Coordinates of C-alpha atoms and ligand atoms in Angstrom, one line a residue:
M1 CA 3.2 -21.3 34.7
T2 CA 2.7 -18.2 32.7
P3 CA 3.7 -18.3 29.0
V4 CA 6.8 -16.8 28.2
V5 CA 6.9 -15.4 25.3
K6 CA 3.5 -12.8 25.7
D7 CA 1.2 -13.4 23.1
S8 CA 2.8 -15.9 20.8
R9 CA 0.7 -18.2 19.7
T10 CA 3.3 -20.7 19.3
V11 CA 4.0 -21.5 23.2
T12 CA 2.4 -24.0 25.0
V13 CA 2.7 -24.8 28.5
E14 CA 2.5 -27.3 30.7
D15 CA 3.8 -28.5 33.9
G16 CA 7.1 -26.2 34.0
T17 CA 7.2 -27.3 30.4
V18 CA 6.9 -25.1 27.2
T19 CA 7.1 -26.2 23.9
V20 CA 7.8 -23.4 21.5
K21 CA 7.3 -23.6 16.7
G22 CA 9.4 -21.7 14.8
W23 CA 11.9 -21.7 12.2
V24 CA 15.3 -23.2 13.4
Q25 CA 17.2 -19.5 12.0
D26 CA 20.5 -21.1 13.2
I27 CA 22.6 -23.5 14.8
R28 CA 25.7 -22.9 16.8
N29 CA 28.5 -25.9 17.8
L30 CA 30.6 -25.0 20.4
G31 CA 32.3 -28.3 21.1
G32 CA 30.6 -28.8 24.4
I33 CA 27.5 -27.0 24.3
S34 CA 24.5 -25.6 21.2
F35 CA 22.6 -23.2 20.2
L36 CA 20.0 -23.5 18.1
I37 CA 18.2 -20.2 16.9
L38 CA 14.6 -20.3 16.8
R39 CA 12.2 -17.3 15.2
D40 CA 8.5 -17.1 15.0
R41 CA 6.7 -14.0 14.1
F42 CA 7.6 -12.3 17.3
G43 CA 11.3 -12.9 17.8
T44 CA 13.7 -15.7 18.4
I45 CA 14.5 -17.5 21.0
Q46 CA 17.4 -19.5 22.7
I47 CA 17.4 -23.7 22.6
T48 CA 20.7 -24.3 24.7
M49 CA 22.0 -27.8 24.6
P50 CA 24.7 -29.1 26.9
K51 CA 26.0 -32.2 25.1
K52 CA 26.3 -34.7 28.5
K53 CA 22.6 -33.5 29.8
L54 CA 21.0 -34.4 26.9
D55 CA 20.0 -37.9 24.9
P56 CA 22.4 -38.4 22.4
T57 CA 19.7 -38.9 19.6
L58 CA 17.8 -35.9 20.7
F59 CA 21.4 -33.8 20.1
E60 CA 22.3 -35.5 17.0
S61 CA 18.9 -34.4 15.7
I62 CA 18.7 -31.3 17.2
T63 CA 22.4 -30.1 16.0
S64 CA 21.2 -31.8 12.2
L65 CA 18.2 -29.3 11.3
P66 CA 19.0 -27.8 8.1
R67 CA 18.3 -23.5 8.5
E68 CA 14.5 -22.9 8.0
S69 CA 13.4 -26.0 8.8
A70 CA 10.3 -25.8 11.3
V71 CA 10.2 -27.6 14.4
A72 CA 8.7 -27.4 17.9
V73 CA 10.3 -27.8 20.9
T74 CA 9.5 -29.0 24.2
G75 CA 11.6 -28.4 27.2
E76 CA 12.7 -26.8 30.0
V77 CA 12.3 -23.0 30.6
K78 CA 15.7 -21.4 32.4
E79 CA 16.9 -18.1 33.1
S80 CA 19.2 -16.9 31.6
K81 CA 21.7 -13.4 31.3
Q82 CA 23.7 -14.0 27.8
T83 CA 20.1 -14.1 25.8
G84 CA 18.4 -11.2 24.9
L85 CA 14.9 -13.0 25.5
G86 CA 16.6 -13.1 29.7
L87 CA 15.4 -17.1 29.1
E88 CA 16.6 -20.1 27.7
I89 CA 14.7 -23.3 26.8
I90 CA 17.4 -26.8 27.3
P91 CA 15.1 -28.9 25.2
S92 CA 13.1 -32.2 26.0
G93 CA 12.0 -33.3 22.6
L94 CA 12.2 -32.4 19.2
Q95 CA 8.9 -32.6 16.2
V96 CA 9.8 -31.3 12.7
Y97 CA 6.9 -30.4 10.7
G98 CA 8.7 -29.4 7.6
E99 CA 12.1 -30.2 6.9
A100 CA 13.5 -27.2 4.5
A101 CA 15.9 -28.0 2.1
A102 CA 19.2 -26.8 1.4
P103 CA 20.8 -25.1 -0.2
L104 CA 18.5 -22.0 0.6
P105 CA 16.8 -20.1 -2.0
L106 CA 17.2 -17.2 -0.4
G107 CA 19.3 -16.3 3.5
V108 CA 16.9 -14.8 5.9
V109 CA 19.6 -13.3 8.4
D110 CA 22.4 -12.3 5.8
K111 CA 23.9 -9.1 6.0
V112 CA 24.3 -8.9 2.5
N113 CA 21.0 -7.6 0.9
A114 CA 20.2 -9.6 -2.0
E115 CA 18.7 -8.1 -5.6
M116 CA 15.2 -7.6 -5.7
D117 CA 14.3 -9.7 -8.4
T118 CA 15.8 -12.9 -6.3
R119 CA 13.9 -11.8 -3.7
L120 CA 10.3 -11.5 -5.5
N121 CA 10.9 -14.5 -6.6
N122 CA 11.7 -16.6 -3.5
R123 CA 9.0 -13.9 -1.6
F124 CA 8.3 -16.8 0.9
M125 CA 11.6 -16.4 2.1
D126 CA 11.6 -13.5 2.2
L127 CA 8.8 -12.5 3.9
R128 CA 10.6 -14.4 6.9
K129 CA 13.1 -11.4 7.7
P130 CA 11.3 -9.7 10.3
E131 CA 11.5 -6.1 8.5
V132 CA 10.0 -7.4 5.2
R133 CA 6.9 -8.8 6.9
A134 CA 6.7 -5.6 9.4
V135 CA 5.7 -3.8 6.1
F136 CA 2.7 -5.6 5.2
E137 CA 1.9 -5.6 9.7
L138 CA 1.6 -1.9 9.0
K139 CA -0.2 -2.5 5.5
S140 CA -3.0 -4.5 7.5
L141 CA -2.9 -1.9 10.4
M142 CA -3.3 1.4 7.7
V143 CA -5.9 -0.5 5.6
S144 CA -7.9 -1.3 9.2
L145 CA -7.2 2.4 10.2
I146 CA -8.9 3.7 6.3
G147 CA -12.0 1.9 7.5
E148 CA -12.1 3.0 11.0
A149 CA -11.6 7.0 9.4
M150 CA -14.2 6.5 6.8
R151 CA -16.7 4.7 9.0
A152 CA -16.3 7.3 11.3
N153 CA -17.3 9.9 8.6
G154 CA -19.7 8.9 6.9
F155 CA -19.0 6.3 4.4
E156 CA -20.0 3.2 3.4
Q157 CA -17.6 0.1 1.8
I158 CA -18.6 -0.6 -1.4
H159 CA -17.2 -3.1 -4.0
T160 CA -17.8 -2.3 -7.3
P161 CA -17.0 -4.8 -10.6
K162 CA -13.6 -5.9 -11.8
I163 CA -14.3 -6.4 -15.4
G164 CA -16.4 -4.1 -17.4
A165 CA -16.5 -3.1 -21.1
E166 CA -15.4 0.4 -20.5
G167 CA -12.5 2.2 -18.6
A168 CA -12.4 5.5 -17.1
E169 CA -8.8 6.4 -16.9
G170 CA -7.7 6.7 -21.7
G171 CA -7.5 3.5 -23.5
S172 CA -3.6 2.7 -23.4
T173 CA -3.8 1.3 -20.0
L174 CA -6.1 -0.4 -20.5
F175 CA -5.7 -4.5 -20.1
K176 CA -8.2 -6.6 -22.9
V177 CA -9.3 -10.1 -21.8
D178 CA -11.9 -12.3 -23.3
Y179 CA -15.1 -11.9 -21.4
F180 CA -17.1 -15.6 -23.6
G181 CA -15.8 -13.7 -27.0
R182 CA -16.7 -10.5 -25.9
P183 CA -13.8 -8.0 -25.7
A184 CA -14.0 -6.7 -22.4
F185 CA -11.1 -5.1 -19.7
L186 CA -9.8 -4.5 -15.9
A187 CA -11.0 -2.3 -13.9
Q188 CA -8.6 0.7 -13.9
S189 CA -10.3 2.5 -10.7
P190 CA -13.4 2.1 -9.4
Q191 CA -14.9 5.7 -11.3
L192 CA -17.5 5.2 -13.2
Y193 CA -19.6 2.7 -11.0
K194 CA -18.5 5.2 -8.0
Q195 CA -19.9 8.2 -9.0
M196 CA -22.9 6.5 -10.4
L197 CA -23.6 5.5 -6.8
M198 CA -23.7 9.3 -5.7
S199 CA -26.9 9.6 -7.7
T200 CA -28.5 7.3 -5.2
G201 CA -28.6 8.4 -1.9
L202 CA -25.1 6.5 -1.0
D203 CA -23.9 9.9 -0.1
R204 CA -20.4 9.0 1.2
V205 CA -18.8 5.7 -0.7
Y206 CA -15.7 4.1 -0.3
E207 CA -13.5 1.2 -2.0
L208 CA -10.3 -0.7 -1.5
G209 CA -9.7 -3.0 -4.3
P210 CA -8.0 -3.6 -6.9
A211 CA -7.1 -1.5 -9.9
F212 CA -5.8 -2.9 -13.2
R213 CA -3.0 0.3 -15.5
A214 CA -1.4 -1.7 -18.4
E215 CA 1.3 0.8 -18.1
H216 CA 4.4 -0.2 -19.8
S217 CA 7.0 0.9 -17.4
N218 CA 9.1 0.1 -15.4
T219 CA 10.1 2.5 -13.2
N220 CA 10.1 2.3 -9.0
R221 CA 6.6 3.7 -8.9
H222 CA 4.8 2.1 -11.3
V223 CA 2.8 -1.9 -11.4
T224 CA 0.0 -3.0 -13.1
E225 CA -1.7 -3.8 -10.1
F226 CA -2.6 -1.9 -7.4
I227 CA -4.8 -1.0 -4.1
S228 CA -6.7 1.5 -4.9
F229 CA -8.4 3.1 -2.0
D230 CA -11.5 5.7 -3.6
G231 CA -13.6 8.3 -1.9
E232 CA -16.6 9.4 -3.6
M233 CA -18.9 11.9 -1.7
S234 CA -22.3 14.1 -2.7
W235 CA -23.8 17.0 -2.3
I236 CA -20.5 19.5 -1.8
E237 CA -19.9 23.0 -2.1
N238 CA -16.4 22.5 -3.6
Q239 CA -13.5 20.4 -4.2
S240 CA -11.7 22.2 -0.5
D241 CA -15.1 19.6 0.9
I242 CA -12.9 16.7 -0.4
M243 CA -9.6 18.2 0.4
H244 CA -10.4 18.4 3.9
M245 CA -12.0 15.5 4.2
I246 CA -8.3 13.4 3.1
E247 CA -6.9 15.6 5.3
R248 CA -8.6 14.5 8.0
I249 CA -8.8 10.7 6.9
L250 CA -4.8 10.6 6.3
N251 CA -4.1 12.1 9.3
H252 CA -5.6 9.2 11.7
V253 CA -3.9 6.9 9.5
L254 CA -0.7 8.5 9.7
N255 CA -1.3 9.3 13.7
G256 CA -2.4 5.2 13.8
L257 CA 0.2 3.6 12.4
A258 CA 2.9 6.0 14.5
E259 CA 0.6 5.0 17.7
R260 CA -0.5 1.3 16.5
G261 CA 2.8 -0.2 14.8
G262 CA 5.3 0.9 17.5
R263 CA 6.9 -2.6 17.1
Q264 CA 7.2 -2.5 13.3
L265 CA 8.2 0.7 13.0
S266 CA 10.7 0.0 15.2
V267 CA 12.0 -3.3 13.4
L268 CA 12.3 -1.0 10.6
G269 CA 14.1 1.7 12.6
K270 CA 11.6 4.3 11.2
E271 CA 9.4 6.8 12.6
I272 CA 6.3 8.7 11.0
R273 CA 6.3 13.0 10.4
V274 CA 2.3 13.2 11.4
P275 CA 1.6 16.0 9.0
T276 CA -0.5 19.7 10.3
S277 CA -4.0 20.2 9.1
P278 CA -4.3 22.4 6.2
Y279 CA -1.4 20.6 4.1
P280 CA 0.5 23.9 2.0
V281 CA -1.9 24.1 -1.4
L282 CA 0.5 25.3 -4.5
T283 CA -1.5 25.7 -8.5
Y284 CA -0.5 24.1 -10.7
E285 CA 1.0 27.3 -12.5
E286 CA 3.0 28.3 -9.1
C287 CA 4.9 24.6 -9.5
L288 CA 6.1 25.0 -13.1
R289 CA 7.2 28.4 -12.2
M290 CA 8.8 26.8 -9.0
V291 CA 10.3 23.9 -11.4
R292 CA 11.7 25.9 -14.1
E293 CA 13.0 28.1 -11.8
A294 CA 15.3 25.3 -10.6
G295 CA 16.1 24.8 -14.2
L296 CA 13.6 22.0 -15.6
E297 CA 12.5 22.9 -19.0
L298 CA 8.5 22.2 -18.7
A299 CA 6.0 23.9 -21.4
D300 CA 3.4 25.6 -20.8
G301 CA -0.3 22.6 -19.8
E302 CA 2.9 19.8 -19.7
D303 CA 2.6 17.0 -17.2
L304 CA 5.4 18.0 -14.0
G305 CA 6.4 14.3 -14.3
T306 CA 9.3 12.2 -11.9
E307 CA 11.5 15.2 -11.9
G308 CA 9.5 18.0 -11.8
E309 CA 7.5 16.5 -8.9
K310 CA 10.6 15.5 -6.7
I311 CA 12.2 19.3 -7.7
I312 CA 9.2 20.0 -5.9
G313 CA 9.1 17.7 -3.2
D314 CA 12.8 18.8 -1.7
I315 CA 11.5 22.9 -1.8
M316 CA 8.4 22.1 0.5
S317 CA 10.5 19.6 2.4
D318 CA 13.1 22.1 3.6
G319 CA 9.6 24.2 4.6
G320 CA 9.0 21.4 6.7
H321 CA 5.8 20.0 5.0
D322 CA 5.8 15.9 3.4
L323 CA 2.1 16.7 2.1
Y324 CA 0.7 19.2 -0.2
W325 CA -1.5 19.7 -2.4
I326 CA -1.6 20.8 -6.2
T327 CA -4.8 22.5 -7.7
E328 CA -6.4 23.6 -10.6
Y329 CA -3.8 21.2 -13.7
P330 CA -4.9 22.1 -16.9
E331 CA -8.6 20.6 -18.3
E332 CA -6.4 19.5 -20.7
A333 CA -4.4 17.4 -19.0
K334 CA -7.4 15.7 -16.5
P335 CA -9.9 12.7 -17.7
F336 CA -13.5 13.9 -19.2
Y337 CA -15.3 13.1 -15.5
I338 CA -13.6 16.4 -14.3
M339 CA -15.1 19.4 -14.3
E340 CA -13.9 22.6 -16.1
K341 CA -13.0 25.9 -14.7
E342 CA -15.5 28.1 -16.3
G343 CA -14.0 30.4 -17.8
T344 CA -10.4 29.4 -17.7
P345 CA -8.0 26.3 -19.1
Y346 CA -8.3 25.3 -15.7
S347 CA -10.1 22.3 -14.2
F348 CA -11.4 21.4 -10.1
S349 CA -8.8 18.6 -9.8
F350 CA -6.0 18.2 -7.2
D351 CA -3.4 15.6 -6.6
L352 CA -2.1 14.9 -3.2
D353 CA 1.8 14.1 -3.7
Y354 CA 3.7 13.0 -0.5
K355 CA 7.8 13.8 0.1
G356 CA 8.2 14.4 -4.2
Q357 CA 5.9 12.1 -5.2
E358 CA 2.0 11.9 -6.5
I359 CA 0.3 9.8 -4.1
S360 CA -2.7 10.6 -4.8
S361 CA -5.1 12.4 -8.0
G362 CA -8.9 13.7 -7.8
G363 CA -11.5 16.6 -7.6
Q364 CA -14.8 17.6 -8.5
R365 CA -17.0 15.8 -11.1
E366 CA -18.7 17.3 -13.4
H367 CA -21.7 16.5 -12.3
R368 CA -24.5 18.5 -15.5
Y369 CA -25.6 15.9 -18.0
D370 CA -24.4 18.1 -21.0
V371 CA -21.6 19.3 -20.2
L372 CA -20.3 15.8 -19.1
T373 CA -21.5 14.4 -22.8
D374 CA -19.5 17.6 -24.4
R375 CA -16.5 17.0 -22.5
M376 CA -16.7 13.7 -23.4
R377 CA -16.9 14.0 -27.4
K378 CA -14.0 17.0 -26.3
K379 CA -12.1 14.1 -25.4
G380 CA -12.4 12.0 -27.7
L381 CA -14.8 9.6 -27.1
D382 CA -18.6 8.3 -27.7
P383 CA -20.9 9.3 -25.1
G384 CA -22.9 6.2 -26.1
D385 CA -20.2 3.8 -25.1
F386 CA -20.6 4.6 -22.0
G387 CA -24.7 4.7 -21.3
F388 CA -25.0 2.6 -18.7
Y389 CA -23.1 5.3 -16.9
L390 CA -24.3 8.3 -18.1
D391 CA -27.9 7.7 -17.1
A392 CA -27.2 8.1 -13.7
F393 CA -27.0 12.0 -15.0
R394 CA -30.1 12.2 -16.4
Y395 CA -32.3 12.1 -13.2
G396 CA -31.0 13.8 -10.6
M397 CA -27.7 13.3 -9.9
P398 CA -26.1 16.0 -7.3
P399 CA -22.4 17.5 -7.4
H400 CA -20.3 15.3 -6.3
G401 CA -16.7 14.7 -6.2
G402 CA -13.6 11.8 -5.2
W403 CA -10.1 10.7 -5.2
G404 CA -8.2 7.9 -5.7
I405 CA -4.8 6.5 -3.2
G406 CA -2.1 4.2 -4.5
I407 CA -1.6 2.7 -0.6
E408 CA 1.2 1.1 -2.0
R409 CA 2.7 4.6 -3.0
L410 CA 1.3 5.9 0.1
L411 CA 3.2 3.9 2.5
A412 CA 6.5 3.1 0.8
K413 CA 6.1 6.9 0.9
V414 CA 5.1 7.1 5.1
L415 CA 7.8 4.3 5.3
D416 CA 10.6 5.6 2.9
L417 CA 11.0 2.6 1.1
P418 CA 13.0 2.4 -2.4
N419 CA 10.3 0.7 -4.5
V420 CA 6.6 0.3 -4.2
R421 CA 7.3 -3.2 -5.0
E422 CA 8.9 -3.4 -1.1
A423 CA 4.7 -3.0 0.2
I424 CA 2.7 -5.4 -2.8
L425 CA 3.3 -9.1 -1.5
F426 CA 3.2 -10.4 -4.8
P427 CA 4.1 -7.2 -7.5
R428 CA 2.7 -7.4 -10.9
D429 CA 4.8 -4.9 -13.7
P430 CA 5.8 -5.6 -17.4
G431 CA 8.6 -8.3 -16.4
R432 CA 6.7 -10.2 -13.6
L433 CA 3.4 -11.8 -13.5
S434 CA 4.7 -14.8 -10.3
P435 CA 5.1 -16.0 -8.5
Ligands
AMO1 P1 -5.2 8.0 -11.0 O1 -4.8 7.5 -12.3 O2 -4.5 9.6 -11.0 O3 -6.7 8.3 -10.4 O4 -4.7 7.4 -10.2 C1 -4.8 7.9 -8.3 C2 -3.9 6.6 -7.6 O5 -3.5 6.1 -7.6 C3 -1.9 5.1 -8.1 N1 -1.7 4.8 -9.4 C4 -0.9 3.5 -9.0 N2 0.4 3.1 -8.3 C5 0.9 1.5 -8.7 N3 1.4 1.6 -10.1 C6 0.8 2.3 -10.5 N4 1.0 2.1 -11.9 C7 -0.5 3.6 -10.3 N5 -1.5 3.8 -11.0 C8 -2.4 5.2 -10.1 C9 -1.4 6.6 -7.4 C10 -2.5 7.4 -8.1 O6 -2.3 8.7 -7.6 N6 -10.3 7.7 -10.7 C11 -8.6 8.7 -10.7 C12 -9.2 9.1 -8.7 C13 -10.3 9.6 -8.8 O7 -10.7 11.4 -9.6 O8 -10.6 9.6 -8.0 C14 -7.7 7.5 -10.7 O9 -7.7 6.5 -10.8 O10 -0.9 6.8 -6.1

């Protein structure tokens, strides 16, 4: 006999008898007959118990199982027109691995959605819902697809330190840690290290790793720990080389999710709109104009902000574009490592926005030592604090550039999730340090 539930690791078959393992989703008692709905990661199966035909002790043990207990049921498979799978199991044995306490902290099949906090406090139970788990299965697929695209384009995967002496993204979002009595910080990004590698011959590198930001804001798109997908490439001509690369990678990722994530996407009732390249390019000044025309008062050089980004997102969406670039930000608004556009107040930088939200920023870096140190001073930084980084610029640094993409923001936008926390197993924010 062949296994009855295809590709499930929880079914074993022997002499026409199967053993299925899973969680007790529901038990229905209808007088002479009872049903147990058993669930594993692939779906549910019905265990049918005609009272008169079953051993009374077994009947009693199964029908009194608390919901969500982890069990194995052994029995005979029968065809059934009444079940979705087209079959049912008549049980002959039961093994209880873990009996669930009652009441449950959170219902798994409840129609009413629990509050986000209740769900996150009981994430182990929340994740038993197929639609919650599907997000993380797609996240796992997304990470594989990123790896595929990066390898295909000649990038090496790297791992840089997450504890360091300096941050690259501004002092206000640094988490301080006590490093054996010395002050240290959690990495806000791999920025300094990925750039240093550009002077080594590791011409194209990428990292998928945690980034920490002491961001004291409670919004649906900020968390204090996220996974940053960083890329850096050297010998570039200009920032268009980087933008083209990102488009190639994202198109592979979105196509791959649509093609290989079909089961999870249908659980979520979502479809992925794969973009066509090239993505439209807007300049910061054009965006400012669009936002002002929509009635939002923004000063010259001011951040477009959540509201401004949304206005532009709506306009672009009306034109059929989910993904679009915003380039030529004022250099003042960009970090020291970004190259200025000489003779103008602008910079060689970009943001990539997806449905009205920034999911990535990057640009061409300042690779000329003297100009870089001047730019640091202009930003109120002491080049002396960045000696380890600057040394890599003193002995032959090629032109280079790169990007950082918050993968949870990307996934949240792909799946239209209302909150970036939906794409993080155990999110961290100002109010949440556990679980
Ligand atoms: P930036 O600071 O813009 O750039 O961050 C890059 C991307 O990381 C994500 N992100 C976040 N996601 C969730 N919560 C947060 N608090 C958060 N902060 C940032 C966003 C953002 O677009 N070193 C540069 C990148 C580069 O130039 O290579 C950097 O870190 O998706």
